[in-house]
């Protein structure tokens, strides 16, 4: 009973903080730079310059002196407020509400995301109707807050619709209120973050949001693919060393329930990351995570072990006796081989313990190259990346100890048992944003109607007696080809409001058949967040 009350108190504190607050874009060092892949590419020339040794792996980044000038230039592009009327400025130059005082700042915006599209293969129409908001500000130079919320309805291409039906989740956003059974989906999505920097070297962040570790498009350690979750994060920076400890409270809507507390089964997660900038060119990071459910599948509660919140690196991953779970370790590194150009890599190791006492060690790795101002063309950015993870990586002994949040992977969206090569190029010129992406992947899926677990679906608890093998791609060998292109025209840089047209071609094939998607869309879009459809 005490554990239930403790969990209730923790949840109440997070919910209250989130309702009252969250993040901003000003000049205080407590301010987060909201993470969206395409938006972050506009900072590549500064982030990957050999003239600095800033820590780039853990995102969102904090806006410091090395990023302020670039951020201000992006937010004030084409500003001519003295020669335009109030309506014009609010639509195309400023926040809807914008207060800037010596001791505090405050802003608020309406965020529309309205698109229509057509999948020419299935001959079905798609659309998205999102009404959102963002509110942010600063108090002094040490405290910032930000919150955003989105109310959504939409219809998707058939492959996304299939995903929602199986997971009951809108990819990377929230659960579908209609349970994925109807063609029109309905969901809400809310973030809230407060950030406090008492001294330059120390930052505390409390919120309901996402985090990302790495320098690539994907992350094999921690990505922003899964839906947001409540967390508390502390970051200490001492010269070339930056240490981050984070604790999160996660749920699973589909796991079998055994109590009436809340809507979902619950679990705790602890993350530690040490980033060492060896020089202006090289950095090396060390990562570990530990996932432990509040109770096993039979409803036996384990109690909360205080060792779980030990901030010492790897301490919680030793496996507290009263809190058995899933421990993951990894490495992250980059090297700037030229000014504005870097190679990067990740390695993840997961000791998978089965129900019958058997165990295997699965691993995954990433290698990539990226850069800015390609061929001397300003704001022309590129990325080429390879990712792979062996079967059963990220899988727990039971569903609740898997490396997931709300039925979605916390690392790569494919889960495990895959190989992937991808390339992205984007270019910003004036108010235009252009991006192209190509993905080629192979993975193995389970045979429907059997108990065999081939290792891709990390929601399936691992049973040592059911290992068909350990070859990546085992199971029904599947090939995925994906291409996407977008062209956007920015109307208001303050909240990334843009007119955007885009196209997607996707082909998924195996011995059971082939599914094709060829889709075109156009819309009015805004906000700083990643919305994934490339899985």
Coordinates of C-alpha atoms in Angstrom, one line a residue:
X1 CA 0.0 0.0 0.0
X2 CA 2.9 2.4 0.8
X3 CA 4.3 1.8 -2.7
X4 CA 0.9 2.7 -4.2
X5 CA 0.8 5.9 -2.2
X6 CA 4.4 6.7 -3.1
X7 CA 3.7 6.3 -6.8
X8 CA 0.6 8.4 -6.5
X9 CA 2.6 11.2 -4.8
X10 CA 5.3 11.0 -7.5
X11 CA 2.7 11.1 -10.3
X12 CA 0.9 14.0 -8.6
X13 CA 4.1 16.1 -8.3
X14 CA 5.0 15.5 -12.0
X15 CA 1.4 16.3 -13.2
X16 CA 1.2 19.4 -11.1
X17 CA 4.6 20.7 -12.3
X18 CA 3.6 20.0 -15.9
X19 CA 0.3 21.7 -15.6
X20 CA 1.8 24.9 -14.1
X21 CA 4.8 25.3 -16.4
X22 CA 7.3 24.6 -19.1
X23 CA 10.2 25.6 -21.6
X24 CA 11.3 28.6 -23.6
X25 CA 13.7 29.9 -26.2
X26 CA 15.6 32.9 -24.7
X27 CA 19.2 33.5 -23.8
X28 CA 19.3 32.0 -20.3
X29 CA 21.4 28.9 -20.1
X30 CA 18.5 27.0 -18.6
X31 CA 16.6 27.2 -21.9
X32 CA 16.3 24.1 -24.0
X33 CA 16.5 24.1 -27.8
X34 CA 13.5 22.1 -28.8
X35 CA 14.6 18.9 -30.6
X36 CA 13.4 18.4 -34.2
X37 CA 15.8 16.8 -36.6
X38 CA 15.4 19.2 -39.5
X39 CA 15.4 22.3 -37.2
X40 CA 18.6 21.1 -35.5
X41 CA 20.4 20.8 -38.9
X42 CA 20.4 24.6 -39.1
X43 CA 22.9 24.6 -36.2
X44 CA 25.2 22.0 -37.7
X45 CA 27.9 24.5 -38.8
X46 CA 28.2 25.7 -35.1
X47 CA 27.6 22.4 -33.3
X48 CA 30.2 20.5 -35.4
X49 CA 32.7 23.3 -35.7
X50 CA 36.3 22.4 -34.7
X51 CA 36.5 25.7 -32.9
X52 CA 34.4 24.4 -30.0
X53 CA 34.0 21.3 -27.9
X54 CA 30.4 21.5 -26.8
X55 CA 28.6 18.4 -25.7
X56 CA 26.3 17.4 -28.6
X57 CA 25.0 13.9 -27.7
X58 CA 22.3 14.4 -25.1
X59 CA 19.3 16.3 -26.6
X60 CA 17.5 18.7 -26.3
X61 CA 20.5 20.9 -26.1
X62 CA 20.6 23.9 -23.8
X63 CA 21.1 27.2 -25.6
X64 CA 24.5 28.5 -24.6
X65 CA 26.8 31.2 -26.0
X66 CA 27.9 29.1 -28.9
X67 CA 24.4 28.7 -30.2
X68 CA 22.8 32.0 -29.3
X69 CA 23.9 34.0 -32.4
X70 CA 22.6 31.3 -34.8
X71 CA 19.4 30.9 -32.9
X72 CA 18.7 34.7 -32.9
X73 CA 19.3 34.9 -36.6
X74 CA 16.9 32.1 -37.3
X75 CA 14.1 33.5 -35.1
X76 CA 14.5 37.0 -36.4
X77 CA 14.9 36.2 -40.1
X78 CA 13.5 39.0 -42.3
X79 CA 12.3 41.0 -39.3
X80 CA 11.0 44.4 -40.3
X81 CA 8.7 45.0 -37.4
X82 CA 9.1 48.8 -37.5
X83 CA 7.6 48.9 -41.0
X84 CA 4.7 46.5 -40.6
X85 CA 1.3 46.5 -38.9
X86 CA 0.4 44.5 -35.8
X87 CA -1.5 41.8 -37.7
X88 CA 1.3 41.2 -40.1
X89 CA 3.9 41.0 -37.3
X90 CA 1.8 38.5 -35.3
X91 CA 1.2 36.3 -38.3
X92 CA 4.6 36.3 -39.8
X93 CA 7.2 37.7 -37.4
X94 CA 6.4 37.4 -33.7
X95 CA 4.8 35.2 -31.1
X96 CA 1.0 35.7 -30.8
X97 CA 1.7 36.9 -27.2
X98 CA 5.2 38.1 -26.4
X99 CA 6.3 39.8 -23.2
X100 CA 9.9 40.7 -22.7
X101 CA 10.9 42.3 -19.4
X102 CA 14.3 42.6 -17.7
X103 CA 13.4 39.9 -15.1
X104 CA 11.2 37.6 -17.1
X105 CA 9.9 36.7 -20.5
X106 CA 6.6 35.0 -21.6
X107 CA 5.2 34.0 -25.0
X108 CA 2.3 31.9 -26.3
X109 CA 1.3 30.7 -29.8
X110 CA -1.5 28.8 -31.5
X111 CA 0.0 25.8 -33.4
X112 CA -2.0 24.4 -36.3
X113 CA -1.1 21.2 -38.2
X114 CA -3.6 20.8 -41.0
X115 CA -2.8 18.5 -43.9
X116 CA -4.6 16.6 -46.6
X117 CA -3.1 13.9 -48.7
X118 CA -3.8 11.0 -51.1
X119 CA -2.3 7.5 -51.1
X120 CA -2.5 6.6 -54.8
X121 CA -1.8 2.9 -54.2
X122 CA -4.6 2.3 -51.8
X123 CA -6.7 5.1 -53.4
X124 CA -7.5 6.4 -50.0
X125 CA -7.4 10.0 -48.7
X126 CA -5.4 11.0 -45.6
X127 CA -5.8 14.1 -43.5
X128 CA -4.7 15.5 -40.2
X129 CA -6.6 18.1 -38.1
X130 CA -4.4 19.3 -35.2
X131 CA -5.1 22.3 -33.0
X132 CA -2.2 23.1 -30.7
X133 CA -0.6 25.6 -28.4
X134 CA 2.7 26.4 -26.9
X135 CA 3.5 28.6 -23.9
X136 CA 7.0 29.4 -22.6
X137 CA 9.1 31.8 -20.7
X138 CA 11.9 32.6 -18.4
X139 CA 12.3 33.9 -14.9
X140 CA 15.6 35.6 -14.5
X141 CA 18.5 33.8 -16.1
X142 CA 18.3 30.5 -14.2
X143 CA 14.7 29.3 -14.7
X144 CA 12.7 28.5 -17.8
X145 CA 9.4 26.7 -18.6
X146 CA 7.6 25.4 -21.6
X147 CA 4.4 23.5 -22.4
X148 CA 2.7 22.5 -25.6
X149 CA -0.5 20.6 -26.2
X150 CA -2.2 19.2 -29.3
X151 CA -5.7 17.9 -29.9
X152 CA -5.8 15.7 -33.0
X153 CA -7.9 13.7 -35.4
X154 CA -6.7 12.1 -38.5
X155 CA -6.7 9.4 -41.1
X156 CA -3.4 7.7 -42.2
X157 CA -2.0 5.6 -44.9
X158 CA -2.8 1.9 -44.5
X159 CA 0.6 0.9 -43.1
X160 CA 0.3 3.5 -40.3
X161 CA -3.2 2.4 -39.7
X162 CA -2.0 -1.2 -39.3
X163 CA 0.6 0.1 -36.8
X164 CA -2.1 1.9 -34.7
X165 CA -4.4 -1.1 -34.7
X166 CA -1.6 -3.4 -33.4
X167 CA -0.1 -1.0 -30.8
X168 CA -3.1 1.3 -30.2
X169 CA -0.6 4.1 -30.4
X170 CA -0.2 7.0 -32.8
X171 CA 3.5 6.6 -33.8
X172 CA 5.5 8.5 -31.2
X173 CA 2.6 10.6 -29.9
X174 CA -0.1 9.1 -27.7
X175 CA -2.6 6.3 -27.5
X176 CA -5.6 6.3 -29.9
X177 CA -8.8 6.9 -27.9
X178 CA -10.7 4.7 -30.3
X179 CA -8.4 1.8 -29.7
X180 CA -7.2 1.7 -33.3
X181 CA -10.4 0.0 -34.5
X182 CA -11.8 2.9 -36.5
X183 CA -10.3 4.5 -39.6
X184 CA -10.4 8.0 -38.0
X185 CA -8.0 8.3 -35.1
X186 CA -8.4 10.6 -32.1
X187 CA -5.7 11.5 -29.7
X188 CA -4.1 14.2 -27.5
X189 CA -0.4 15.0 -27.0
X190 CA 1.0 17.2 -24.2
X191 CA 4.5 18.2 -23.1
X192 CA 5.6 20.2 -20.1
X193 CA 9.2 21.0 -19.0
X194 CA 10.7 23.2 -16.3
X195 CA 14.5 23.8 -16.3
X196 CA 16.6 25.3 -13.5
X197 CA 20.3 26.2 -13.7
X198 CA 21.4 27.3 -10.3
X199 CA 25.1 27.6 -11.5
X200 CA 26.6 27.4 -14.9
X201 CA 27.8 23.8 -14.4
X202 CA 24.5 22.3 -13.1
X203 CA 21.1 22.0 -14.6
X204 CA 17.9 20.3 -13.3
X205 CA 15.0 19.5 -15.6
X206 CA 11.6 18.1 -14.6
X207 CA 8.9 17.3 -17.2
X208 CA 6.8 15.2 -19.4
X209 CA 8.7 15.0 -22.7
X210 CA 11.2 13.0 -24.7
X211 CA 15.0 12.7 -24.8
X212 CA 17.6 11.7 -27.4
X213 CA 21.2 10.4 -27.1
X214 CA 23.5 10.4 -30.1
X215 CA 24.6 12.4 -33.1
X216 CA 22.7 10.4 -35.7
X217 CA 19.2 10.4 -37.1
X218 CA 18.4 7.2 -35.2
X219 CA 19.6 6.3 -31.8
X220 CA 20.3 2.8 -30.4
X221 CA 20.6 4.2 -26.9
X222 CA 17.7 6.5 -26.3
X223 CA 15.6 8.1 -29.0
X224 CA 12.5 10.4 -29.2
X225 CA 10.4 7.8 -31.2
X226 CA 8.3 6.6 -28.3
X227 CA 5.6 8.8 -26.7
X228 CA 6.7 11.2 -24.0
X229 CA 7.0 10.3 -20.4
X230 CA 7.5 12.0 -17.0
X231 CA 11.1 12.3 -16.0
X232 CA 13.6 14.1 -13.8
X233 CA 17.0 14.9 -15.2
X234 CA 20.2 16.3 -13.6
X235 CA 23.2 17.4 -15.7
X236 CA 26.6 18.3 -14.2
X237 CA 29.3 19.7 -16.5
X238 CA 32.9 20.0 -15.3
X239 CA 35.2 21.1 -18.1
X240 CA 35.3 18.3 -20.7
X241 CA 33.1 15.9 -18.6
X242 CA 29.3 16.1 -18.7
X243 CA 27.4 13.6 -16.5
X244 CA 23.6 13.2 -16.9
X245 CA 21.4 11.1 -14.6
X246 CA 17.7 10.7 -15.4
X247 CA 14.8 8.8 -13.9
X248 CA 11.5 8.2 -15.7
X249 CA 8.1 6.7 -15.0
X250 CA 6.7 4.7 -17.9
X251 CA 3.6 2.7 -18.7
X252 CA 2.2 0.0 -20.9
X253 CA -1.4 0.3 -22.0
X254 CA -1.7 -3.3 -23.4
X255 CA 0.1 -5.3 -20.7
X256 CA -2.2 -7.6 -18.7
X257 CA -3.5 -5.7 -15.6
X258 CA -3.9 -7.1 -12.1
X259 CA -5.0 -3.9 -10.1
X260 CA -7.4 -1.0 -10.4
X261 CA -4.8 1.7 -9.9
X262 CA -4.6 3.8 -13.0
X263 CA -5.3 2.7 -16.6
X264 CA -2.1 1.0 -17.3
X265 CA 0.8 -1.2 -16.0
X266 CA 3.7 0.8 -14.8
X267 CA 7.5 0.6 -14.6
X268 CA 10.5 2.7 -13.6
X269 CA 13.5 3.6 -15.7
X270 CA 16.9 4.9 -14.8
X271 CA 19.4 6.4 -17.3
X272 CA 23.0 7.5 -16.9
X273 CA 25.2 9.1 -19.5
X274 CA 28.8 10.4 -19.3
X275 CA 30.1 12.5 -22.2
X276 CA 33.8 13.2 -22.4
X277 CA 34.9 15.8 -25.0
X278 CA 38.5 14.6 -25.4
X279 CA 39.3 17.5 -27.7
X280 CA 37.6 20.0 -30.0
X281 CA 37.4 17.1 -32.5
X282 CA 36.7 14.0 -30.5
X283 CA 34.2 12.9 -27.8
X284 CA 33.3 9.6 -26.2
X285 CA 30.2 8.7 -24.2
X286 CA 29.3 5.9 -21.8
X287 CA 25.6 4.9 -21.3
X288 CA 23.6 2.6 -19.1
X289 CA 19.9 2.1 -18.5
X290 CA 17.8 0.0 -16.2
X291 CA 14.1 -0.9 -16.6
X292 CA 12.1 -2.4 -13.8
X293 CA 8.4 -3.0 -13.6
X294 CA 6.4 -2.3 -10.4
X295 CA 5.2 -5.9 -10.4
X296 CA 5.6 -9.1 -12.3
X297 CA 3.0 -10.7 -14.5
X298 CA 1.4 -12.5 -11.6
X299 CA 0.9 -9.2 -9.7
X300 CA 3.7 -9.7 -7.1
X301 CA 4.8 -6.2 -6.2
X302 CA 8.5 -5.8 -5.5
X303 CA 8.5 -2.5 -3.6
X304 CA 10.7 0.4 -4.5
X305 CA 14.4 0.0 -3.9
X306 CA 16.2 3.3 -3.0
X307 CA 19.2 2.0 -4.8
X308 CA 17.3 2.6 -8.0
X309 CA 17.7 6.3 -7.7
X310 CA 21.4 6.1 -6.9
X311 CA 23.0 8.7 -9.3
X312 CA 26.3 6.8 -9.5
X313 CA 27.0 5.5 -13.0
X314 CA 26.0 1.8 -13.4
X315 CA 24.9 1.6 -9.7
X316 CA 21.2 0.9 -10.5
X317 CA 22.1 -1.4 -13.4
X318 CA 23.8 -3.9 -11.1
X319 CA 20.3 -5.2 -10.5
X320 CA 18.9 -4.2 -7.1
X321 CA 17.8 -7.5 -5.4
X322 CA 14.2 -6.2 -4.9
X323 CA 13.9 -4.6 -8.3
X324 CA 14.9 -7.1 -11.0
X325 CA 14.7 -5.8 -14.5
X326 CA 16.5 -5.2 -17.8
X327 CA 20.0 -3.6 -17.9
X328 CA 21.4 -2.0 -21.0
X329 CA 24.9 -0.6 -21.6
X330 CA 26.3 1.3 -24.5
X331 CA 28.9 3.7 -26.0
X332 CA 28.6 6.8 -28.1
X333 CA 31.3 8.6 -29.9
X334 CA 32.1 11.2 -32.7
X335 CA 35.1 12.6 -34.4
X336 CA 35.2 15.8 -36.5
X337 CA 37.5 14.8 -39.3
X338 CA 37.0 18.2 -41.0
X339 CA 35.5 21.5 -39.8
X340 CA 31.7 21.0 -39.8
X341 CA 32.0 17.3 -40.7
X342 CA 32.0 14.4 -38.3
X343 CA 31.9 10.6 -38.1
X344 CA 29.9 9.1 -35.3
X345 CA 29.1 5.6 -33.9
X346 CA 27.1 3.8 -31.2
X347 CA 27.3 0.4 -29.6
X348 CA 24.6 -1.1 -27.4
X349 CA 24.9 -4.3 -25.3
X350 CA 21.9 -6.1 -23.7
X351 CA 22.2 -9.1 -21.5
X352 CA 18.8 -10.8 -22.1
X353 CA 17.7 -13.1 -19.3
X354 CA 15.0 -15.6 -20.1
X355 CA 12.3 -17.0 -17.9
X356 CA 14.0 -20.4 -17.7
X357 CA 17.3 -19.0 -16.5
X358 CA 18.9 -19.0 -19.9
X359 CA 20.6 -15.8 -21.1
X360 CA 22.1 -14.4 -24.2
X361 CA 24.0 -11.1 -24.9
X362 CA 22.6 -9.2 -27.8
X363 CA 24.2 -6.1 -29.4
X364 CA 23.5 -3.4 -31.9
X365 CA 25.7 -0.8 -33.5
X366 CA 25.5 2.4 -35.5
X367 CA 28.0 4.1 -37.8
X368 CA 27.5 7.3 -39.7
X369 CA 28.9 10.5 -41.2
X370 CA 27.3 13.9 -41.3
X371 CA 28.2 17.5 -42.1
X372 CA 27.2 21.0 -42.9
X373 CA 27.9 23.4 -45.8
X374 CA 28.5 20.6 -48.2
X375 CA 30.6 21.6 -51.2
X376 CA 30.9 25.0 -49.7
X377 CA 27.1 25.6 -50.0
X378 CA 25.9 27.3 -46.8
X379 CA 23.1 25.4 -45.0
X380 CA 23.4 22.3 -47.2
X381 CA 23.6 19.4 -44.7
X382 CA 23.9 15.7 -45.2
X383 CA 23.8 12.5 -43.2
X384 CA 24.6 8.8 -44.1
X385 CA 24.0 6.2 -41.5
X386 CA 23.9 2.4 -40.9
X387 CA 22.1 0.8 -38.0
X388 CA 21.7 -2.8 -36.9
X389 CA 20.5 -4.7 -33.8
X390 CA 20.6 -8.5 -33.2
X391 CA 17.5 -10.4 -32.3
X392 CA 16.2 -9.9 -28.8
X393 CA 18.2 -6.7 -28.1
X394 CA 16.1 -4.5 -25.7
X395 CA 13.9 -7.5 -24.8
X396 CA 13.1 -8.1 -21.2
X397 CA 12.3 -11.4 -19.4
X398 CA 8.7 -10.1 -19.3
X399 CA 6.9 -7.6 -21.4
X400 CA 7.1 -4.9 -18.7
X401 CA 10.9 -5.0 -18.5
X402 CA 11.4 -4.5 -22.2
X403 CA 13.0 -1.2 -23.4
X404 CA 9.7 0.4 -24.3
X405 CA 7.3 3.1 -23.3
X406 CA 3.6 2.8 -24.0
X407 CA 4.1 -0.2 -26.4
X408 CA 6.8 1.6 -28.4
X409 CA 10.6 1.2 -28.6
X410 CA 12.7 3.6 -26.6
X411 CA 15.5 3.2 -29.1
X412 CA 15.1 2.3 -32.8
X413 CA 11.5 2.2 -34.2
X414 CA 12.2 -1.2 -35.8
X415 CA 12.8 -2.7 -32.3
X416 CA 15.5 -5.4 -33.0
X417 CA 16.5 -8.0 -35.5
X418 CA 17.1 -5.5 -38.3
X419 CA 19.7 -3.9 -40.6
X420 CA 19.1 -0.4 -41.9
X421 CA 20.9 2.0 -44.2
X422 CA 19.7 5.6 -44.6
X423 CA 20.7 8.9 -46.1
X424 CA 19.3 12.4 -45.5
X425 CA 20.1 15.7 -47.2
X426 CA 18.5 19.0 -46.4
X427 CA 18.9 22.6 -47.5
X428 CA 17.7 25.9 -46.1
X429 CA 17.7 28.9 -48.3
X430 CA 15.8 32.1 -47.4
X431 CA 12.4 30.9 -46.1
X432 CA 12.6 27.6 -47.9
X433 CA 13.4 24.3 -46.2
X434 CA 14.0 21.3 -48.4
X435 CA 14.7 17.7 -47.3
X436 CA 15.1 14.3 -48.9
X437 CA 15.4 11.0 -47.2
X438 CA 16.0 7.4 -48.3
X439 CA 15.9 4.2 -46.3
X440 CA 16.7 0.6 -47.1
X441 CA 16.2 -2.0 -44.4
X442 CA 15.9 -5.7 -43.9
X443 CA 14.4 -7.4 -40.8
X444 CA 12.8 -10.6 -39.7
X445 CA 9.2 -10.8 -38.4
X446 CA 7.4 -13.5 -36.5
X447 CA 5.1 -16.1 -38.2
X448 CA 1.5 -15.3 -37.4
X449 CA -0.3 -18.0 -35.4
X450 CA 2.9 -19.5 -33.8
X451 CA 4.7 -19.1 -30.5
X452 CA 8.1 -18.6 -32.1
X453 CA 9.7 -15.4 -31.1
X454 CA 12.3 -14.4 -33.7
X455 CA 13.4 -11.3 -31.8
X456 CA 12.1 -8.2 -33.6
X457 CA 9.0 -7.5 -31.4
X458 CA 10.6 -6.4 -28.1
X459 CA 7.2 -6.3 -26.4
X460 CA 7.3 -10.1 -26.4
X461 CA 8.9 -11.4 -23.2
X462 CA 12.0 -13.5 -23.9
X463 CA 11.8 -17.2 -23.2
X464 CA 15.1 -19.0 -23.4
X465 CA 13.5 -22.2 -24.7
X466 CA 12.1 -20.4 -27.8
X467 CA 15.3 -19.1 -29.5
X468 CA 15.1 -20.2 -33.2
X469 CA 18.6 -18.7 -33.7
X470 CA 20.5 -15.5 -33.3
X471 CA 21.0 -14.4 -36.9
X472 CA 19.9 -10.9 -37.7
X473 CA 17.0 -11.1 -40.1
X474 CA 15.8 -14.5 -38.9
X475 CA 12.1 -15.2 -39.2
X476 CA 10.1 -14.0 -42.2
X477 CA 12.8 -12.0 -44.0
X478 CA 11.3 -8.6 -44.9
X479 CA 12.6 -5.8 -47.1
X480 CA 11.7 -2.2 -46.6
X481 CA 12.3 0.6 -49.1
X482 CA 11.3 4.1 -48.1
X483 CA 11.8 7.5 -49.8
X484 CA 10.4 10.9 -48.6
X485 CA 10.8 14.4 -49.8
X486 CA 9.4 17.7 -48.4
X487 CA 9.5 21.3 -49.4
X488 CA 8.5 23.9 -46.9
X489 CA 8.1 27.7 -46.9
X490 CA 8.4 29.2 -43.5
X491 CA 5.7 31.8 -42.7
X492 CA 6.7 32.5 -39.0
X493 CA 10.0 31.2 -37.7
X494 CA 9.0 31.8 -34.0
X495 CA 6.9 28.7 -34.0
X496 CA 8.1 27.0 -37.2
X497 CA 4.8 27.7 -39.1
X498 CA 5.2 26.7 -42.7
X499 CA 3.4 25.7 -45.8
X500 CA 4.6 22.2 -46.7
X501 CA 4.2 19.8 -49.6
X502 CA 5.6 16.3 -49.3
X503 CA 5.7 12.9 -50.9
X504 CA 6.3 9.4 -49.6
X505 CA 7.1 6.2 -51.4
X506 CA 7.2 3.0 -49.3
X507 CA 7.4 -0.7 -50.2
X508 CA 7.4 -3.5 -47.7
X509 CA 7.8 -7.0 -49.2
X510 CA 8.4 -10.6 -48.0
X511 CA 7.2 -14.1 -49.0
X512 CA 3.7 -13.3 -47.7
X513 CA 3.2 -10.4 -50.1
X514 CA 4.0 -6.8 -50.9
X515 CA 2.5 -3.6 -49.7
X516 CA 3.0 -0.3 -51.4
X517 CA 2.4 3.3 -50.4
X518 CA 2.7 6.3 -52.8
X519 CA 1.4 9.3 -51.0
X520 CA 1.3 13.1 -51.6
X521 CA 0.3 15.6 -49.0
X522 CA 0.0 19.4 -48.6
X523 CA -0.6 21.3 -45.4
X524 CA -0.1 24.2 -43.0
X525 CA 2.2 22.8 -40.3
X526 CA 3.9 24.2 -37.1
X527 CA 5.8 23.2 -33.9
X528 CA 9.2 21.9 -33.1
X529 CA 8.7 18.1 -32.8
X530 CA 9.5 15.0 -34.8
X531 CA 6.6 13.0 -36.3
X532 CA 7.8 9.7 -37.6
X533 CA 6.4 7.8 -40.6
X534 CA 9.6 6.1 -41.7
X535 CA 9.2 2.6 -40.2

